[in-house]
mmCIF file of C-alpha atoms in Angstrom:
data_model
loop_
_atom_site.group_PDB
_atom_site.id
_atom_site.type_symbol
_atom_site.label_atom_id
_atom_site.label_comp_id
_atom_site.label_asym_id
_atom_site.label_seq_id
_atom_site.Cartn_x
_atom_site.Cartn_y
_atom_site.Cartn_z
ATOM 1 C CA UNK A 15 17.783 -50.858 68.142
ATOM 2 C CA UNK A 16 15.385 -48.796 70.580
ATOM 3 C CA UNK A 17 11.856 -50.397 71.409
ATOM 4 C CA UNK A 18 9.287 -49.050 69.517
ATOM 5 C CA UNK A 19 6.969 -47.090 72.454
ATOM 6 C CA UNK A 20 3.793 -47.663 73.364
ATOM 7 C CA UNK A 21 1.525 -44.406 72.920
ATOM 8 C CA UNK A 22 -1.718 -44.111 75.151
ATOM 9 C CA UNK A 23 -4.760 -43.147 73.222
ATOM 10 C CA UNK A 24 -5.031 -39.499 73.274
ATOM 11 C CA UNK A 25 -1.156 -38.835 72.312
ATOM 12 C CA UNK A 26 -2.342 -37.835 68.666
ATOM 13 C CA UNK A 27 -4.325 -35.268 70.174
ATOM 14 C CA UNK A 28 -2.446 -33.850 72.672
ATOM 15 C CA UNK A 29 0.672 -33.613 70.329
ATOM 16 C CA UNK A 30 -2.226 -32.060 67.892
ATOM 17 C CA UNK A 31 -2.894 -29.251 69.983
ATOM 18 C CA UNK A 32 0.754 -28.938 71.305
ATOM 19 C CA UNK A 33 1.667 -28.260 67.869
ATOM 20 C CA UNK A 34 -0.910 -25.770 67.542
ATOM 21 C CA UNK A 35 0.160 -23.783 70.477
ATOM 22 C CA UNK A 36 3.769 -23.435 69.314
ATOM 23 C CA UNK A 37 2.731 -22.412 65.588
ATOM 24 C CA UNK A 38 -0.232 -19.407 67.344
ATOM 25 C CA UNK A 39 3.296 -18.774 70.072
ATOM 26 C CA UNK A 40 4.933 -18.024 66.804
ATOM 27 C CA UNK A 41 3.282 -16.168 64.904
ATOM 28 C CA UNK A 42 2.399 -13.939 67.629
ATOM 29 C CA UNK A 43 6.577 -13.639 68.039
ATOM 30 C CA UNK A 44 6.977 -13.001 64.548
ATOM 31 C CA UNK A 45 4.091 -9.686 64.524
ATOM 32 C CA UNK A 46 5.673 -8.662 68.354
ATOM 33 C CA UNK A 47 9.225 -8.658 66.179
ATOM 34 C CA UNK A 48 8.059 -6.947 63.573
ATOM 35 C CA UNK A 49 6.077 -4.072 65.479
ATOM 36 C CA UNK A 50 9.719 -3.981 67.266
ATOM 37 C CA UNK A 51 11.380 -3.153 64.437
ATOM 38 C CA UNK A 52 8.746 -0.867 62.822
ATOM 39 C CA UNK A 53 8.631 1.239 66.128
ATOM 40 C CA UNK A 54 13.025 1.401 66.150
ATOM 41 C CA UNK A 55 12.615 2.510 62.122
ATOM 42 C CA UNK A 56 10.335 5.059 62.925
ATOM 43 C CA UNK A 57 12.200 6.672 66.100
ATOM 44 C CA UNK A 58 15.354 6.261 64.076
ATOM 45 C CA UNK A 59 13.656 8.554 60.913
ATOM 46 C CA UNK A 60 12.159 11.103 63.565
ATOM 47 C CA UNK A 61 15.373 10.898 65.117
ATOM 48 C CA UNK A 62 17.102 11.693 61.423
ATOM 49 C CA UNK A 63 14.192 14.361 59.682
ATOM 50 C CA UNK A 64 14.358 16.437 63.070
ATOM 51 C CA UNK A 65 17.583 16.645 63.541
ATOM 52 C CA UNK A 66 17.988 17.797 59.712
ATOM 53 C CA UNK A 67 15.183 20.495 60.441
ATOM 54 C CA UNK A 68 17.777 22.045 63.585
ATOM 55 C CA UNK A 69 20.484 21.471 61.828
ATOM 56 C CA UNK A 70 20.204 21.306 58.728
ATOM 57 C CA UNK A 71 21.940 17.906 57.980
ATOM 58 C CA UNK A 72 22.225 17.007 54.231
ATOM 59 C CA UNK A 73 23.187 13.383 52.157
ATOM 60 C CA UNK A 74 26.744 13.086 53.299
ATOM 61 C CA UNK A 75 25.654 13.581 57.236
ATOM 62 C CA UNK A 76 23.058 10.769 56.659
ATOM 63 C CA UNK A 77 25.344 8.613 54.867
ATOM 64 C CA UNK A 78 28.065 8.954 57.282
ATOM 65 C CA UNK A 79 25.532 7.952 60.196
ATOM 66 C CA UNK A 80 24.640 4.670 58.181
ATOM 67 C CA UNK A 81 28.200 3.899 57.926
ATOM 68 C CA UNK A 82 28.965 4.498 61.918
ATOM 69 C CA UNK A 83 25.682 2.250 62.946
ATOM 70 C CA UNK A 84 26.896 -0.481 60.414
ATOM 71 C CA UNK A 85 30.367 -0.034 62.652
ATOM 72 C CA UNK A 86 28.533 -0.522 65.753
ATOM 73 C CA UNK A 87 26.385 -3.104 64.535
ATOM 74 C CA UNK A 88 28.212 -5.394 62.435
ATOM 75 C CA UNK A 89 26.295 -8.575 61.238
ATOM 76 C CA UNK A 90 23.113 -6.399 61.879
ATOM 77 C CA UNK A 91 21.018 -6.006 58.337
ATOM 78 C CA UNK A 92 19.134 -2.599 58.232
ATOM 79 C CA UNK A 93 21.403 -0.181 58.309
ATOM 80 C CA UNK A 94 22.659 0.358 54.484
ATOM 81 C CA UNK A 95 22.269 4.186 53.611
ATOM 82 C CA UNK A 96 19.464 3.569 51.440
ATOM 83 C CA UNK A 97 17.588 1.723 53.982
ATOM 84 C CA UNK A 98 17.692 4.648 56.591
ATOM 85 C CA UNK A 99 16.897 7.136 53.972
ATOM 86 C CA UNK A 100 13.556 4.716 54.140
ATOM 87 C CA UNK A 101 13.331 5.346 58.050
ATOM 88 C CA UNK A 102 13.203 8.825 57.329
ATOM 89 C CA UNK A 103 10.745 8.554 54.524
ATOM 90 C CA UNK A 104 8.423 6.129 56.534
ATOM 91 C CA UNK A 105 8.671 8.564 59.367
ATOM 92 C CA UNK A 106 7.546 11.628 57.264
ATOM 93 C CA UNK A 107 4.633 10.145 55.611
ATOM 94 C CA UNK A 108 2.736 8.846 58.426
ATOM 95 C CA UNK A 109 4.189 11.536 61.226
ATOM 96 C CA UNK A 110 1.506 13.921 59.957
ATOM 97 C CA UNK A 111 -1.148 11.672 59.769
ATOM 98 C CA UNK A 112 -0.423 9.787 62.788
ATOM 99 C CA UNK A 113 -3.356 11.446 64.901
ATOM 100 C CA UNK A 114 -5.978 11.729 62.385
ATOM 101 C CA UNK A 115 -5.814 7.985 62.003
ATOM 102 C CA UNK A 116 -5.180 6.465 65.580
ATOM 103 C CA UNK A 117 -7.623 9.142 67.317
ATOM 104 C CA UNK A 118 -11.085 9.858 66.876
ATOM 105 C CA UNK A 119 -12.150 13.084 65.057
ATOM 106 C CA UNK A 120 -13.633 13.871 68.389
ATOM 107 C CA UNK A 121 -10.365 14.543 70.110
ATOM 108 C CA UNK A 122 -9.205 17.927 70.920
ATOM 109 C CA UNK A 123 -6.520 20.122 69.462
ATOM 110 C CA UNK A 124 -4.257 19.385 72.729
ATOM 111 C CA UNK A 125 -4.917 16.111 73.059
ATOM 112 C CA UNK A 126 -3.425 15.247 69.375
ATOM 113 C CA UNK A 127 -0.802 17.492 70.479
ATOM 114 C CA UNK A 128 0.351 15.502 73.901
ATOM 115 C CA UNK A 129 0.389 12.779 71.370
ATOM 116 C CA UNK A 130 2.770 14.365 69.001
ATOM 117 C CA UNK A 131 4.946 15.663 72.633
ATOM 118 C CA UNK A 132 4.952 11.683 73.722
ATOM 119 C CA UNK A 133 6.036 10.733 70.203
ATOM 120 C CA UNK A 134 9.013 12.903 70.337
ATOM 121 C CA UNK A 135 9.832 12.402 74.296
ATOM 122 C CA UNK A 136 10.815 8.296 73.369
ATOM 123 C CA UNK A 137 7.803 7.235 75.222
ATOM 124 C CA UNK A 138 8.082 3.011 75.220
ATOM 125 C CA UNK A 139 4.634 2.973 74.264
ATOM 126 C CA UNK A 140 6.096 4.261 70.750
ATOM 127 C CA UNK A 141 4.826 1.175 68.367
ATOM 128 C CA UNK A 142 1.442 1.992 69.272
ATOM 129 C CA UNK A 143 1.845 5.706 67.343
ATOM 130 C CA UNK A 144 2.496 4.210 64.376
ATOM 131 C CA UNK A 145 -1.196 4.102 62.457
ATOM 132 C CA UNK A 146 -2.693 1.019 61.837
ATOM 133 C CA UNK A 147 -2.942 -0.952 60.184
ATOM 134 C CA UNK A 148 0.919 0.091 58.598
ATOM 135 C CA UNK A 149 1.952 -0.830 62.356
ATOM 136 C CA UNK A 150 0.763 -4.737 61.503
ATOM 137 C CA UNK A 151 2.668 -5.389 57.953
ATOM 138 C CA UNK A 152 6.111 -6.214 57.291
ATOM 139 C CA UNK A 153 8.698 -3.470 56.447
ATOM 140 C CA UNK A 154 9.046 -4.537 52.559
ATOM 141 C CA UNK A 155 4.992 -3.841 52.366
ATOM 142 C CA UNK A 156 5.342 -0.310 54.183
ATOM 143 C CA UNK A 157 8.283 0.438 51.122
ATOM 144 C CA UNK A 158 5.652 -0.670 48.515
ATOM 145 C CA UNK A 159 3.230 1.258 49.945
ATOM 146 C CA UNK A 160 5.993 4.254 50.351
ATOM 147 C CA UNK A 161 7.302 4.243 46.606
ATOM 148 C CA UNK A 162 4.448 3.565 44.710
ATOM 149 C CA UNK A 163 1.259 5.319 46.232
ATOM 150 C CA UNK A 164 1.729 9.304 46.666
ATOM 151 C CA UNK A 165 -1.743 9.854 48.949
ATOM 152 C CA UNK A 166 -1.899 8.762 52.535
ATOM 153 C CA UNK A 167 -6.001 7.870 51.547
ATOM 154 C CA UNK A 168 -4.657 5.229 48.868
ATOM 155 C CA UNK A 169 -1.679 4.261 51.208
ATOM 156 C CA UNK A 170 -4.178 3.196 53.747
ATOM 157 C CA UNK A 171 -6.884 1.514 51.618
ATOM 158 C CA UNK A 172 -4.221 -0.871 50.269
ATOM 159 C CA UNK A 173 -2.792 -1.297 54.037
ATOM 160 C CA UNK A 174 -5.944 -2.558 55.153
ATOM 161 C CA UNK A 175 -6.834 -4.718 52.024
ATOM 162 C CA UNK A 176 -3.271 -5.998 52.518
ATOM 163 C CA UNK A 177 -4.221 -6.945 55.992
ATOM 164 C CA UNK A 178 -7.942 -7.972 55.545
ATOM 165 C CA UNK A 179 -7.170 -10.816 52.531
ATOM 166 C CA UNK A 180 -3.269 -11.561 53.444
ATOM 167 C CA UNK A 181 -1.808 -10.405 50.482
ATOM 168 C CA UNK A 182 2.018 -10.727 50.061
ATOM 169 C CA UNK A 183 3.914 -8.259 48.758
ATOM 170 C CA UNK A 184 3.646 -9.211 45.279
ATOM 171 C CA UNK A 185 -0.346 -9.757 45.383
ATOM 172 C CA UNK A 186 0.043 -6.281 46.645
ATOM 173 C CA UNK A 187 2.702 -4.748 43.909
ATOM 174 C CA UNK A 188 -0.103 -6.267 41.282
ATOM 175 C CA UNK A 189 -3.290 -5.012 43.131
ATOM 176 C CA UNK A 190 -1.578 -1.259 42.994
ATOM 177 C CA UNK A 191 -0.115 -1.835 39.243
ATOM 178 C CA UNK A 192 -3.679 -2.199 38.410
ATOM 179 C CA UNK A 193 -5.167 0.547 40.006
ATOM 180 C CA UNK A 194 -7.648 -1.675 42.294
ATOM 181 C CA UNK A 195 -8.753 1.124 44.526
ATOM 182 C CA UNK A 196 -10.214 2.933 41.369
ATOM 183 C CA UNK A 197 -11.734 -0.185 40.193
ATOM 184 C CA UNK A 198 -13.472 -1.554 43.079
ATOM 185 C CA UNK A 199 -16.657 -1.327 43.241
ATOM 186 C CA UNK A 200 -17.770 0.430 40.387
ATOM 187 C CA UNK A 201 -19.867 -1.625 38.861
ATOM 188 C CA UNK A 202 -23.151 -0.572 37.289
ATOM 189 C CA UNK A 203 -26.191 -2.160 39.669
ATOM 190 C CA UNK A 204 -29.394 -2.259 40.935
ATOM 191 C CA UNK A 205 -28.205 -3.945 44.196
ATOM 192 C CA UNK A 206 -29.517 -0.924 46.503
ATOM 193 C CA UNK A 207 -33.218 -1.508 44.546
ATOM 194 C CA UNK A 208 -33.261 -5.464 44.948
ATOM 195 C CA UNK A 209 -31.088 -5.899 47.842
ATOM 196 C CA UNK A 210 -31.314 -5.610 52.042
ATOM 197 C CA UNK A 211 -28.719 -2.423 52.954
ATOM 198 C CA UNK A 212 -26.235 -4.590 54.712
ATOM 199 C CA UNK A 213 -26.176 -7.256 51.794
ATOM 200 C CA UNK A 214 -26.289 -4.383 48.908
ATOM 201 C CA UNK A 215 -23.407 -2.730 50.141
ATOM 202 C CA UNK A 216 -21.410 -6.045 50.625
ATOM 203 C CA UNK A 217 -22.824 -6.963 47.346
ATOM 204 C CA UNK A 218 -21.274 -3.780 45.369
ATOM 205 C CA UNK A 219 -18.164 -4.259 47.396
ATOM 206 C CA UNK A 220 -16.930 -7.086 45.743
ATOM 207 C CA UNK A 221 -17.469 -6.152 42.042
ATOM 208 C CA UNK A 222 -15.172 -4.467 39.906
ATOM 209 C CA UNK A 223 -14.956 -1.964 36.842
ATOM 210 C CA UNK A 224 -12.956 -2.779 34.765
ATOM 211 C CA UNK A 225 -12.252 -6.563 35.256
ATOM 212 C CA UNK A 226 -8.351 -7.017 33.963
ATOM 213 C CA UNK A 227 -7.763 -10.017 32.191
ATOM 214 C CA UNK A 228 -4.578 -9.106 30.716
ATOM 215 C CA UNK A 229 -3.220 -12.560 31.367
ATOM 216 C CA UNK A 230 -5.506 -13.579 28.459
ATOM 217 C CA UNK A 231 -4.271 -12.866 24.958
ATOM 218 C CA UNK A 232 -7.673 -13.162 22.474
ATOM 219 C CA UNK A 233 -7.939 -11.571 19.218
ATOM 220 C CA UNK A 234 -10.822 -8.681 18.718
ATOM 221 C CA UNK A 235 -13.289 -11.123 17.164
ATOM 222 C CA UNK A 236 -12.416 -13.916 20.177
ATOM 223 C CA UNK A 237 -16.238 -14.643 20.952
ATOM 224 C CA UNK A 238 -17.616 -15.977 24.844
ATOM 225 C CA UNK A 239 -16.343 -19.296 24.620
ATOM 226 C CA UNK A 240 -13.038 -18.338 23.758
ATOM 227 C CA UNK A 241 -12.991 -16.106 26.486
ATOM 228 C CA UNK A 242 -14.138 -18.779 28.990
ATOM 229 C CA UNK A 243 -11.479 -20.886 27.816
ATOM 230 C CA UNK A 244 -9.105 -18.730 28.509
ATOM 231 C CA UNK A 245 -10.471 -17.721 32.335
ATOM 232 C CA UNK A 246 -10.680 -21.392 32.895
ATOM 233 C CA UNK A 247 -7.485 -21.991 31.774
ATOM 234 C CA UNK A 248 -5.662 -19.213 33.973
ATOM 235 C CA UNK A 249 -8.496 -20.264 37.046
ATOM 236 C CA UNK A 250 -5.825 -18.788 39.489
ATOM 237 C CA UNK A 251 -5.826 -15.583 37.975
ATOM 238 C CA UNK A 252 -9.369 -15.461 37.295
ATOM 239 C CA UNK A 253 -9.710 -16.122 40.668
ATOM 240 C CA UNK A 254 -7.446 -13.314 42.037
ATOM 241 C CA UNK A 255 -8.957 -10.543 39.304
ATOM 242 C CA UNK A 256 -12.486 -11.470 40.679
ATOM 243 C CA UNK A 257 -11.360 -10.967 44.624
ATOM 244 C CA UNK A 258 -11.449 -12.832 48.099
ATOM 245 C CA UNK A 259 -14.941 -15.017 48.493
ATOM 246 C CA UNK A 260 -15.792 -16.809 44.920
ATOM 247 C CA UNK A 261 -15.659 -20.367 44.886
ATOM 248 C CA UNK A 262 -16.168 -21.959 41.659
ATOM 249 C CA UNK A 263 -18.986 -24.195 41.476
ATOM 250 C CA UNK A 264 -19.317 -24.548 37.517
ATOM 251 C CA UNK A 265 -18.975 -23.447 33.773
ATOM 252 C CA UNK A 266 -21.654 -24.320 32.137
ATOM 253 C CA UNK A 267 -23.933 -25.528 34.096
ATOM 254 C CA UNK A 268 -26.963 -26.962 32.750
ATOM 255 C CA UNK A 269 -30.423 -25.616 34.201
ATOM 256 C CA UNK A 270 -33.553 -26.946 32.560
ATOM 257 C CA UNK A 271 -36.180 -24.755 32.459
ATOM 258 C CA UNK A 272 -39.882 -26.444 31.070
ATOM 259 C CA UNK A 273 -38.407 -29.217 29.357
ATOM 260 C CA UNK A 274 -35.810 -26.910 27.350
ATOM 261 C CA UNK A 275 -31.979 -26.786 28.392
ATOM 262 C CA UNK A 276 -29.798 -23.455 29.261
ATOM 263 C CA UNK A 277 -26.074 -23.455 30.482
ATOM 264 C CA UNK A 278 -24.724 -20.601 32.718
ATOM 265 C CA UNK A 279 -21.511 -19.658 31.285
ATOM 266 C CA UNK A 280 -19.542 -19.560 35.123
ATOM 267 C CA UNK A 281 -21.582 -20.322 38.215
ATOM 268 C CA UNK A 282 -19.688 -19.059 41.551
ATOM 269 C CA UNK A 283 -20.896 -19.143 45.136
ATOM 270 C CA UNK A 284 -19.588 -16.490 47.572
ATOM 271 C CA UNK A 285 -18.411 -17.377 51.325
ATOM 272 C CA UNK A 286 -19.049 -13.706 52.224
ATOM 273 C CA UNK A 287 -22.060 -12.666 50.901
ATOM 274 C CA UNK A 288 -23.475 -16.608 51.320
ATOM 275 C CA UNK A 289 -24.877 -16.580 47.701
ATOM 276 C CA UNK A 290 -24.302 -18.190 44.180
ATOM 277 C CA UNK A 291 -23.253 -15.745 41.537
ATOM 278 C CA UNK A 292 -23.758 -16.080 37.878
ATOM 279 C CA UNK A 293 -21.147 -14.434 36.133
ATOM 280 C CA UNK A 294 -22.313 -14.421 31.785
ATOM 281 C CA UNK A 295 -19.836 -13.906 29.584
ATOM 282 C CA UNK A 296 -20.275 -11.117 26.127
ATOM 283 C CA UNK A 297 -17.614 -10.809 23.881
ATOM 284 C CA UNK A 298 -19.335 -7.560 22.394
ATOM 285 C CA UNK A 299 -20.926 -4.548 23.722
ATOM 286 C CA UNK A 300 -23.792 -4.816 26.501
ATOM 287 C CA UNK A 301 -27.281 -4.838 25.574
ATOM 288 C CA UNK A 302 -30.220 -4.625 27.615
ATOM 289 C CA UNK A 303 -31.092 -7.781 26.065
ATOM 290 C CA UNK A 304 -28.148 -9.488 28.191
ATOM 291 C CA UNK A 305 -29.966 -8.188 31.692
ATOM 292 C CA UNK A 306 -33.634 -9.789 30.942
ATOM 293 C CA UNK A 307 -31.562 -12.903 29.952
ATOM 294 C CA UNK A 308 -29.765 -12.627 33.507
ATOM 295 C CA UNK A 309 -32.753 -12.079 35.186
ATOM 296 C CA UNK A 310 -34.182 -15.568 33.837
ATOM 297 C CA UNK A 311 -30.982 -17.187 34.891
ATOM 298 C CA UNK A 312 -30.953 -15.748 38.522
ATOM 299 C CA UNK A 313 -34.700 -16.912 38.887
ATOM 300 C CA UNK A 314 -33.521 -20.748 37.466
ATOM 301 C CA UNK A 315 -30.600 -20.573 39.713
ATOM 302 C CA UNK A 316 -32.290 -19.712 43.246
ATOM 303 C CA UNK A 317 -35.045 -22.020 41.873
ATOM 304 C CA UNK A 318 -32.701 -25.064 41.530
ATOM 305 C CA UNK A 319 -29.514 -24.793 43.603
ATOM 306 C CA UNK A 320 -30.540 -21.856 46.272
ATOM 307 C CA UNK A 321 -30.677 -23.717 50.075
ATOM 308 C CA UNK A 322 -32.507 -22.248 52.951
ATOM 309 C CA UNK A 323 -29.519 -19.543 54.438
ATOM 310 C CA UNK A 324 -28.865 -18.932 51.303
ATOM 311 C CA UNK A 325 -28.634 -15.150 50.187
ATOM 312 C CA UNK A 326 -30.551 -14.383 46.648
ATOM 313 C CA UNK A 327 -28.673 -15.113 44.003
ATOM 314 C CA UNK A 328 -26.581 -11.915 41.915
ATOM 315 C CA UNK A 329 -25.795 -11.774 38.352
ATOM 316 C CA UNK A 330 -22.206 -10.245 37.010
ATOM 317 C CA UNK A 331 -22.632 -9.599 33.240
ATOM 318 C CA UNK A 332 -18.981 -8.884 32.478
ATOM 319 C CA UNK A 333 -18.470 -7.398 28.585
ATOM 320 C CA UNK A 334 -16.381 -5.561 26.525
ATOM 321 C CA UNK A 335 -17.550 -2.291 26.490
ATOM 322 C CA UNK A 336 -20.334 -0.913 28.077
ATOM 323 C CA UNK A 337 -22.936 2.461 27.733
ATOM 324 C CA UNK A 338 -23.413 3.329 31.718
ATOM 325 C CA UNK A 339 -26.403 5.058 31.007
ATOM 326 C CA UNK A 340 -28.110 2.403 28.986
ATOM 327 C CA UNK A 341 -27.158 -0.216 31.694
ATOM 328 C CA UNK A 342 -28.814 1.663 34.143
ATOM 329 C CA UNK A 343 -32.190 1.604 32.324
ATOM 330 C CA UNK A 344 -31.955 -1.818 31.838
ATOM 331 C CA UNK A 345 -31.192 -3.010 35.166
ATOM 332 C CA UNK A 346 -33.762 -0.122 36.627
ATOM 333 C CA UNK A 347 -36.868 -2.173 36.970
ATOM 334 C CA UNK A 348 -35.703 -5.628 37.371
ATOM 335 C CA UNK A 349 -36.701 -7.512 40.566
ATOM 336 C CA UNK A 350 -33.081 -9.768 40.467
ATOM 337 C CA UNK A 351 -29.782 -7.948 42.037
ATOM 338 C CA UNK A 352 -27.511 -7.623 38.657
ATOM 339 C CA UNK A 353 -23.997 -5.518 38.372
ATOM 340 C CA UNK A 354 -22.746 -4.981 34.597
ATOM 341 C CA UNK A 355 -18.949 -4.296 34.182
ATOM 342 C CA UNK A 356 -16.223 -3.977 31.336
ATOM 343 C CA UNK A 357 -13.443 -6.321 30.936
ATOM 344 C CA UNK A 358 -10.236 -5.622 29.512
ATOM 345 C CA UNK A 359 -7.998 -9.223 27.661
ATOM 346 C CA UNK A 360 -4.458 -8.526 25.883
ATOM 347 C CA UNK A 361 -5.396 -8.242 21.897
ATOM 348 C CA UNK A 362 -3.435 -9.449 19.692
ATOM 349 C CA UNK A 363 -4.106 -9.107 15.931
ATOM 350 C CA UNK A 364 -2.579 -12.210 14.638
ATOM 351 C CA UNK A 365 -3.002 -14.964 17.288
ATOM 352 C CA UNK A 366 -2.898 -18.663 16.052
ATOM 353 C CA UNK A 367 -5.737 -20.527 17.590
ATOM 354 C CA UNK A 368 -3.617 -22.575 19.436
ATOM 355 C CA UNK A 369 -2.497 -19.981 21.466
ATOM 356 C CA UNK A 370 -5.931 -18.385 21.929
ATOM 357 C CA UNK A 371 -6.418 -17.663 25.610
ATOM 358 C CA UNK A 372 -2.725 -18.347 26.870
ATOM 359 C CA UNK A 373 0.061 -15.636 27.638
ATOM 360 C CA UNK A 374 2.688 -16.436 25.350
ATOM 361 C CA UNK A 375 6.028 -16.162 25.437
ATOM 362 C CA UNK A 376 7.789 -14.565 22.491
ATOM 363 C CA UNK A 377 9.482 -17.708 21.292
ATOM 364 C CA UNK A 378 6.146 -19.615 21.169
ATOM 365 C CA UNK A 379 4.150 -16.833 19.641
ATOM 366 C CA UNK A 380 7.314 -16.566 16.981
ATOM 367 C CA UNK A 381 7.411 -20.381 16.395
ATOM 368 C CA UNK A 382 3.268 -20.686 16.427
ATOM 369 C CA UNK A 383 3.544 -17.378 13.972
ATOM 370 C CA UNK A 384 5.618 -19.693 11.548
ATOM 371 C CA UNK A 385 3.486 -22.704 11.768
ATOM 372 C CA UNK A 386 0.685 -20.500 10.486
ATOM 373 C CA UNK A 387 2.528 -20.167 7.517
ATOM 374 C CA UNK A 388 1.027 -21.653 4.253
#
């Protein structure tokens, strides 16, 4: 049996950062790999769509070239016929583009068209044509962002959300299903009245309208706790739906105001925007009632938990329906930065309260359904 070794002092530490040099090594193999292979898919899909424009090549050409590179290549994934009907589609929908996006709107006619004449001349310095930020994710989020956007604008705001938070590709396939570029930002606000530019833009950035809870099924007449219930018990979601930043501090958290006790329903605090947000709960319709309320709570909140650095303190009053124009006149004239948005739960009409704020399955809802029973 081998001697146990003697380690000097700063072993832990230099193994530490040896460890940390090999993972950075990695990763930065890993994005050099995968521009690689971006730049060979797109030379093979120019390769493809302008030889079909000379020549007219149709499916059975295209097949048959899959076929002869999967000869040449054997044990080499990539090359099914699908997959380079993909090239040719990735290819095509940024080719156009390709320009406008890596060049600045200041650049000539002829200078986008050298660009376009190195493209097609094989240059090596091909992976840098290929638009960020599509250049920088993996091939399976470029055929996401192929099959199920149709505009190059929404194809690039979800590229660079992808790359800004780290989304994988299913965070992704959910942010598109639900339509998050519509969504974001919309709030209704008085930020720009009661906030500094930079911080009011940031501020508005980060809200949402509407808010989809769909992993919470609630019956119509579910009131605010129930709701809360349900967002506590699905946190992860919650979190996700709400967007890169919050950090949950609380639900509800007791502030005592002149000897008389008030609870925020969900008390946040933002890395971003360096802030605590109070996010109130209304199972009904918004009233302007709800934004003097929020207004109270914002004061009590920078009052008692604000800490020099901080940022003020914004409100989210998140309901189930909303009049824009009567949320505007109620937030006009407030002093505190408050954003009022819908949010949208699965109804369903017959939901035993045990299964109140959960997603479930049909089985349980069936079994639950029966219990019910007198």
């Amino acid at each position: 049996m081998a001697e146990p070794v003697s380690l000097p002092a700063d072993y832990g530490p230099l193994l530490a950062e040896i460890k940390a040099r090999v993972q950075v090594a990695r990763i930065k193999a890993g994005l050099a790999a995968n521009r690689e292979l971006l730049a060979l898919y797109w030379d093979i899909g120019r390769l493809i769509l302008q030889a079909q424009e000379r020549q007219g090549y149709g499916k059975k050409v295209v097949e048959r070239l899959a076929a002869d590179l999967q000869r040449a290549f054997p044990g080499v994934g990539g090359f099914s016929p699908l997959n380079v009907w993909r090239m040719r589609a990735f290819y095509a929908a940024h080719a156009a583009a390709t320009t406008i996006l890596s060049l600045p709107v200041t650049e000539s006619t002829e200078a986008s068209n050298l660009s376009l004449a190195v493209t097609d001349s094989g240059d090596k310095a091909l992976p840098s044509l290929i638009p960020e930020p599509f250049a920088s994710l993996p091939w399976s989020h470029n055929l996401l962002l192929l099959h199920k956007l149709d505009t190059p604008a929404d194809r690039l705001w979800y590229a660079s959300k992808t790359l800004e938070f780290g989304w994988s590709r299913n965070v992704l396939a959910l942010q598109i299903e639900s339509q998050l570029h519509a969504r974001q930002g919309n709030a209704v606000s008085n930020f720009a009245a009661t906030l500094p530019p930079a911080q009011s833009d940031l501020a508005q950035g980060i809200t949402k309208d509407p808010y989809l809870f769909d992993f919470l099924a609630l019956r119509d007449s579910a009131n605010e706790r129930a709701v809360e219930d349900g967002l506590i018990r699905h946190v992860e979601k919650f979190l996700l739906e709400l967007g890169a930043g919050f950090a949950l501090v609380g639900r509800q958290v007791h502030v005592e105001v002149s000897q008389r006790d008030f609870y925020l329903d969900l008390l946040f605090y933002h890395l971003t925007l360096r802030c605590f947000v109070v996010i109130d709960l209304k199972a009904g319709e918004f009233t302007p009632e709800a934004a003097g309320k929020m207004n109270f709570y914002l004061s009590a909140v920078d009052e008692r938990f604000k800490q020099p650095g901080d940022q003020p303190s914004i409100g989210l009053i998140l309901c189930r329906s909303k009049d824009r124009v009567i949320a505007e006149y109620a937030l006009r004239d407030l002093n505190k930065p408050i954003g009022v948005s819908d949010y949208v739960t699965r109804l369903v009409d017959s939901l035993p309260e045990a299964l109140e704020g959960s997603v479930p399955s049909v089985a349980e809802l069936e079994q639950a359904l029966s219990d019910d029973q007198p």
